[in-house]
XYZ file of C-alpha atoms in Angstrom:
369
model
C -106.220 -96.307 170.273
C -107.548 -92.783 170.012
C -105.728 -90.811 167.353
C -104.821 -87.378 168.570
C -103.139 -84.546 166.749
C -102.425 -80.905 167.194
C -100.326 -78.522 165.193
C -99.908 -75.018 163.959
C -101.911 -74.445 160.791
C -99.780 -75.409 157.743
C -97.610 -72.464 156.751
C -99.425 -69.980 154.527
C -98.603 -66.460 153.363
C -98.651 -63.824 156.132
C -102.060 -62.493 155.064
C -104.998 -64.820 155.818
C -105.870 -66.826 152.725
C -108.755 -68.963 154.003
C -111.564 -66.630 155.008
C -114.135 -68.583 157.047
C -117.287 -66.508 156.995
C -119.989 -69.210 157.115
C -120.473 -72.677 158.631
C -120.040 -74.146 155.140
C -116.676 -72.361 154.825
C -115.590 -73.850 158.156
C -116.662 -77.337 157.101
C -114.876 -76.894 153.766
C -111.647 -75.762 155.437
C -111.329 -78.454 158.105
C -110.312 -81.312 155.749
C -107.424 -79.201 154.446
C -106.311 -78.306 157.957
C -106.080 -81.945 159.091
C -105.175 -83.496 155.712
C -108.294 -85.637 155.208
C -112.083 -85.565 155.496
C -112.804 -86.433 159.147
C -115.330 -89.002 160.322
C -116.369 -89.445 163.968
C -113.902 -86.763 164.969
C -113.707 -83.619 167.067
C -111.794 -80.692 165.598
C -110.772 -77.621 167.590
C -109.394 -74.582 165.762
C -107.730 -72.011 168.005
C -107.550 -68.375 166.876
C -106.025 -65.119 168.005
C -107.592 -61.930 166.615
C -109.170 -63.904 163.799
C -105.978 -65.701 162.727
C -105.779 -69.470 163.113
C -103.011 -70.476 165.520
C -103.545 -74.217 165.932
C -105.791 -77.093 164.983
C -106.338 -80.270 166.988
C -108.218 -83.457 166.138
C -109.403 -86.448 168.178
C -111.216 -89.615 167.166
C -114.596 -90.061 168.836
C -115.643 -91.129 171.345
C -112.840 -90.275 173.751
C -112.448 -90.659 177.541
C -112.956 -87.928 180.118
C -109.970 -85.621 180.409
C -108.832 -86.052 176.822
C -109.044 -82.307 176.147
C -107.085 -81.244 179.235
C -103.820 -80.729 177.276
C -105.560 -77.899 175.415
C -105.195 -75.628 178.457
C -101.405 -75.145 178.212
C -101.642 -75.200 174.401
C -104.081 -72.262 174.419
C -101.766 -70.337 176.703
C -98.672 -71.144 174.644
C -100.289 -70.201 171.320
C -102.130 -67.141 172.667
C -105.554 -68.512 171.704
C -108.423 -66.129 172.434
C -111.202 -67.684 170.311
C -112.016 -71.174 169.119
C -114.149 -72.977 166.579
C -115.375 -76.481 167.391
C -116.494 -79.001 164.768
C -117.728 -82.510 165.531
C -118.366 -85.161 162.911
C -120.836 -87.969 163.530
C -124.192 -88.704 165.169
C -125.353 -86.539 168.056
C -124.891 -89.131 170.791
C -121.202 -89.381 169.866
C -120.437 -85.741 169.062
C -122.437 -83.763 171.627
C -120.573 -84.983 174.766
C -117.261 -84.072 173.115
C -118.491 -80.635 172.038
C -119.854 -80.030 175.542
C -116.436 -80.905 176.994
C -114.739 -78.487 174.600
C -117.170 -75.681 175.419
C -116.713 -76.275 179.164
C -112.952 -76.095 178.763
C -113.334 -72.875 176.752
C -115.364 -71.334 179.565
C -112.735 -72.310 182.138
C -109.921 -70.818 180.076
C -111.912 -67.714 179.064
C -111.612 -68.578 175.369
C -114.591 -67.435 173.343
C -116.392 -70.063 171.234
C -117.142 -68.383 167.923
C -118.893 -71.418 166.454
C -119.588 -75.011 167.449
C -120.918 -77.329 164.753
C -121.926 -80.936 164.293
C -121.797 -82.329 160.757
C -123.378 -85.612 159.753
C -124.648 -87.072 156.479
C -124.638 -83.801 154.557
C -126.219 -81.630 157.253
C -124.864 -79.467 160.051
C -126.214 -78.232 163.370
C -124.947 -75.294 165.430
C -124.577 -75.547 169.204
C -124.381 -71.752 169.601
C -127.418 -70.779 167.511
C -130.973 -71.577 168.569
C -132.858 -69.588 165.918
C -135.090 -71.906 163.926
C -134.948 -69.530 160.957
C -131.242 -70.182 160.368
C -130.573 -73.297 162.435
C -133.534 -75.672 162.046
C -133.862 -78.691 164.312
C -133.527 -81.049 161.338
C -130.158 -79.513 160.445
C -129.004 -77.411 157.525
C -127.959 -79.099 154.269
C -124.527 -78.053 153.038
C -122.565 -78.486 149.849
C -118.798 -78.033 150.136
C -118.537 -77.400 146.399
C -120.307 -74.057 146.859
C -117.448 -72.712 149.019
C -114.358 -71.086 147.540
C -112.272 -72.586 150.336
C -111.389 -75.757 148.409
C -110.020 -73.778 145.469
C -108.083 -71.406 147.743
C -106.626 -74.282 149.773
C -105.547 -76.131 146.631
C -103.794 -73.024 145.323
C -101.796 -72.880 148.552
C -100.753 -76.533 148.254
C -103.074 -77.983 150.899
C -104.471 -81.487 150.316
C -107.529 -83.242 151.744
C -107.612 -87.013 151.275
C -110.944 -88.880 151.493
C -110.315 -90.258 154.986
C -107.617 -91.176 157.481
C -107.214 -94.595 155.888
C -106.227 -92.901 152.632
C -103.568 -90.941 154.512
C -102.342 -94.157 156.121
C -101.928 -95.702 152.690
C -99.479 -92.959 151.710
C -97.000 -94.475 154.195
C -97.980 -98.132 153.797
C -95.301 -100.720 152.905
C -94.391 -101.055 149.256
C -95.484 -104.287 147.593
C -94.897 -106.287 144.430
C -91.551 -106.173 142.599
C -90.357 -103.208 144.701
C -90.844 -105.226 147.905
C -89.110 -108.271 146.449
C -86.149 -106.145 145.332
C -85.847 -104.647 148.809
C -85.949 -108.105 150.390
C -83.072 -109.220 148.196
C -81.113 -106.054 148.967
C -81.749 -106.504 152.689
C -80.613 -110.136 152.560
C -77.411 -109.044 150.806
C -76.769 -106.319 153.401
C -77.345 -108.773 156.259
C -75.005 -111.327 154.674
C -72.289 -108.693 154.328
C -72.557 -107.623 157.969
C -72.529 -111.238 159.167
C -69.442 -112.007 157.092
C -67.609 -109.002 158.505
C -68.615 -109.943 162.046
C -67.350 -113.491 161.582
C -63.922 -112.369 160.418
C -63.271 -109.512 162.855
C -60.784 -110.029 165.648
C -61.597 -106.780 167.481
C -65.308 -106.160 168.034
C -64.799 -102.705 169.515
C -62.744 -101.590 166.510
C -65.269 -103.157 164.151
C -68.104 -101.313 165.919
C -66.293 -97.989 165.683
C -65.780 -98.513 161.954
C -69.393 -99.620 161.462
C -70.776 -96.595 163.321
C -68.553 -94.184 161.395
C -69.718 -95.703 158.104
C -73.344 -95.468 159.213
C -73.043 -91.813 160.189
C -71.451 -91.080 156.809
C -74.319 -92.883 155.051
C -76.897 -90.832 156.983
C -75.281 -87.608 155.847
C -74.908 -88.885 152.278
C -78.583 -89.921 152.167
C -79.678 -86.482 153.360
C -77.569 -84.837 150.644
C -78.971 -87.177 147.991
C -82.569 -86.315 148.875
C -81.780 -82.611 149.196
C -80.527 -82.729 145.616
C -83.706 -84.467 144.422
C -82.263 -87.977 144.272
C -83.370 -91.262 145.799
C -81.435 -94.076 147.452
C -81.167 -97.261 145.427
C -82.235 -100.555 147.003
C -78.763 -101.471 148.258
C -78.238 -98.033 149.800
C -81.686 -98.043 151.420
C -81.285 -101.540 152.841
C -77.850 -100.806 154.282
C -79.031 -97.539 155.835
C -81.910 -99.484 157.392
C -79.380 -101.714 159.168
C -77.299 -98.699 160.200
C -80.276 -96.974 161.838
C -80.684 -99.893 164.244
C -77.592 -98.490 165.991
C -78.730 -95.698 168.321
C -75.738 -93.460 167.665
C -76.342 -93.618 163.899
C -80.067 -92.950 164.264
C -79.387 -90.052 166.597
C -77.096 -88.470 164.017
C -80.192 -88.087 161.864
C -82.102 -86.781 164.900
C -79.544 -84.049 165.622
C -79.536 -82.958 161.961
C -83.344 -83.006 161.731
C -85.144 -80.568 159.456
C -88.704 -80.531 158.112
C -87.393 -81.179 154.597
C -86.018 -84.565 155.691
C -89.530 -86.042 155.915
C -89.406 -87.272 152.293
C -86.297 -89.395 152.905
C -87.634 -91.006 156.071
C -91.056 -91.561 154.509
C -89.420 -93.346 151.569
C -87.463 -95.599 153.931
C -90.507 -96.203 156.144
C -92.285 -97.628 153.105
C -89.353 -99.590 151.661
C -87.517 -101.100 154.629
C -88.330 -104.585 155.828
C -90.642 -104.291 158.861
C -88.092 -105.208 161.541
C -85.762 -102.427 160.356
C -88.539 -99.851 159.868
C -89.188 -98.314 163.373
C -86.158 -95.948 163.406
C -87.006 -94.533 159.950
C -90.699 -94.189 160.846
C -89.787 -92.378 164.069
C -87.508 -89.997 162.178
C -90.305 -89.411 159.659
C -92.635 -88.602 162.564
C -90.143 -86.127 164.000
C -89.785 -84.340 160.646
C -93.562 -84.272 160.127
C -94.135 -82.975 163.673
C -91.647 -80.156 163.131
C -93.465 -79.248 159.898
C -96.827 -79.083 161.709
C -98.162 -82.276 160.081
C -99.118 -84.061 163.280
C -101.604 -86.410 161.669
C -98.878 -87.858 159.445
C -96.518 -87.933 162.429
C -99.065 -89.948 164.412
C -99.573 -92.398 161.553
C -95.810 -92.896 161.196
C -95.511 -93.600 164.929
C -98.388 -96.059 164.780
C -96.460 -97.940 162.083
C -93.304 -97.973 164.192
C -95.111 -99.152 167.318
C -97.071 -101.817 165.453
C -93.720 -103.502 164.756
C -91.981 -102.685 168.045
C -94.361 -101.510 170.810
C -91.387 -100.792 173.077
C -89.413 -98.629 170.649
C -88.464 -95.766 172.949
C -88.105 -92.964 170.400
C -91.564 -93.693 168.968
C -93.113 -93.818 172.442
C -91.459 -90.530 173.393
C -92.801 -88.763 170.327
C -96.266 -90.310 170.684
C -96.424 -89.010 174.255
C -95.531 -85.528 173.009
C -98.208 -85.635 170.304
C -100.929 -86.952 172.594
C -100.181 -84.205 175.091
C -100.268 -81.525 172.372
C -96.685 -80.473 173.030
C -94.909 -78.127 170.660
C -91.958 -79.460 168.608
C -89.992 -76.446 169.812
C -89.442 -78.278 173.112
C -87.057 -80.581 171.240
C -86.015 -78.356 168.354
C -84.057 -76.054 170.652
C -82.642 -78.816 172.837
C -81.177 -81.318 170.387
C -77.540 -82.122 171.103
C -74.864 -81.630 168.483
C -73.062 -84.693 167.104
C -70.073 -83.785 169.281
C -72.283 -83.625 172.356
C -73.727 -87.022 171.459
C -70.251 -88.507 171.279
C -69.385 -87.011 174.651
C -72.606 -88.239 176.275
C -72.427 -91.784 174.888
C -68.739 -92.288 175.623
C -66.284 -94.493 173.739
C -67.677 -96.780 171.067
C -67.891 -100.400 172.183
C -69.250 -103.685 170.922
C -72.422 -103.407 173.047
C -73.642 -100.727 170.631
C -74.129 -103.483 168.029
C -76.571 -105.539 170.116
C -79.802 -103.941 168.768
C -78.679 -104.734 165.211
C -77.399 -108.223 166.013
C -80.737 -109.039 167.645
C -82.515 -108.109 164.406
C -80.279 -109.981 161.981
C -81.814 -113.404 162.613
C -85.446 -112.262 162.821
C -87.945 -112.857 160.053
C -90.376 -110.254 158.755
C -93.636 -112.035 159.471
C -95.463 -108.706 159.228
C -94.589 -108.254 155.561
C -97.508 -107.853 153.193
C -98.061 -111.234 151.419
C -97.151 -111.197 147.781
C -99.929 -112.118 145.320
C -99.495 -115.507 143.574
C -97.864 -115.427 140.161
């Protein structure tokens, strides 16, 4: 699957703080704009009057038409100029750069620079002077640019590669995983016991949903105050989120700052209970402009449940370079959710009940003692 991302540049002070005056500066800045050092990638930076408005990345090679969503994005963000950077050998990068330049011409966006970087050298597609752009490429050293120091000061991070970024949301292992498995088993046993003794499934469901909504709000408060859910709390919230109305409570309350909570649960929950948390993490990351992390979170969700609708909805939005404002301003309130979903009934429990008897075959194997 081709990884695609687009986002506003991470929030920086009003005055520009990353001044890109040379090709080396551009190449030094890109890893901080996407969160890792790209390989076999195309990067497009959109600008308006010299200020970066958006950055988009695609894995290479990609099929014809991949860049088409840039047209409405340029219009929405007021892009007047663009910088293109391709990473990899010429036969992989050049067709993608050509497609980007053709799109720029059609949209009347000026290409300020178009570069290919590979094995410590760069080539410019807009300069044909042998004195400054030799055919064999120009060696570059990112350590000679001040961009890395400036980006670090402003809290930007560039991991070695996308795989390193993926590892930041990978499942926990070792004793932490074993503790979460025990906590999950306890939570499942408790729910089963309550189900077996109830005489009114609708009333039980209403109580269960109310408890789950309260736990969502409590978890958000805990993380806002710098705390962390213990294993029992995390496991129980994982079960709660399988209920759509509980998950959507978190959706309606969504804020960029919630990403830490959902990332923690994405890593700790047993795989079959993970997709809702990973989707909520993706939503928070998307709102914050971290579309690469949002994409990785959605890939985790869909690797466990390819049909999980919330993850598919968000992945569609990311792949089509849509702005998070399309959802930010249209989220229903909790009261509107209650009105739309109608009275609580036992059918709401089915997604959870279907998960209770499953096994987590996707769990990372534990090393032998």
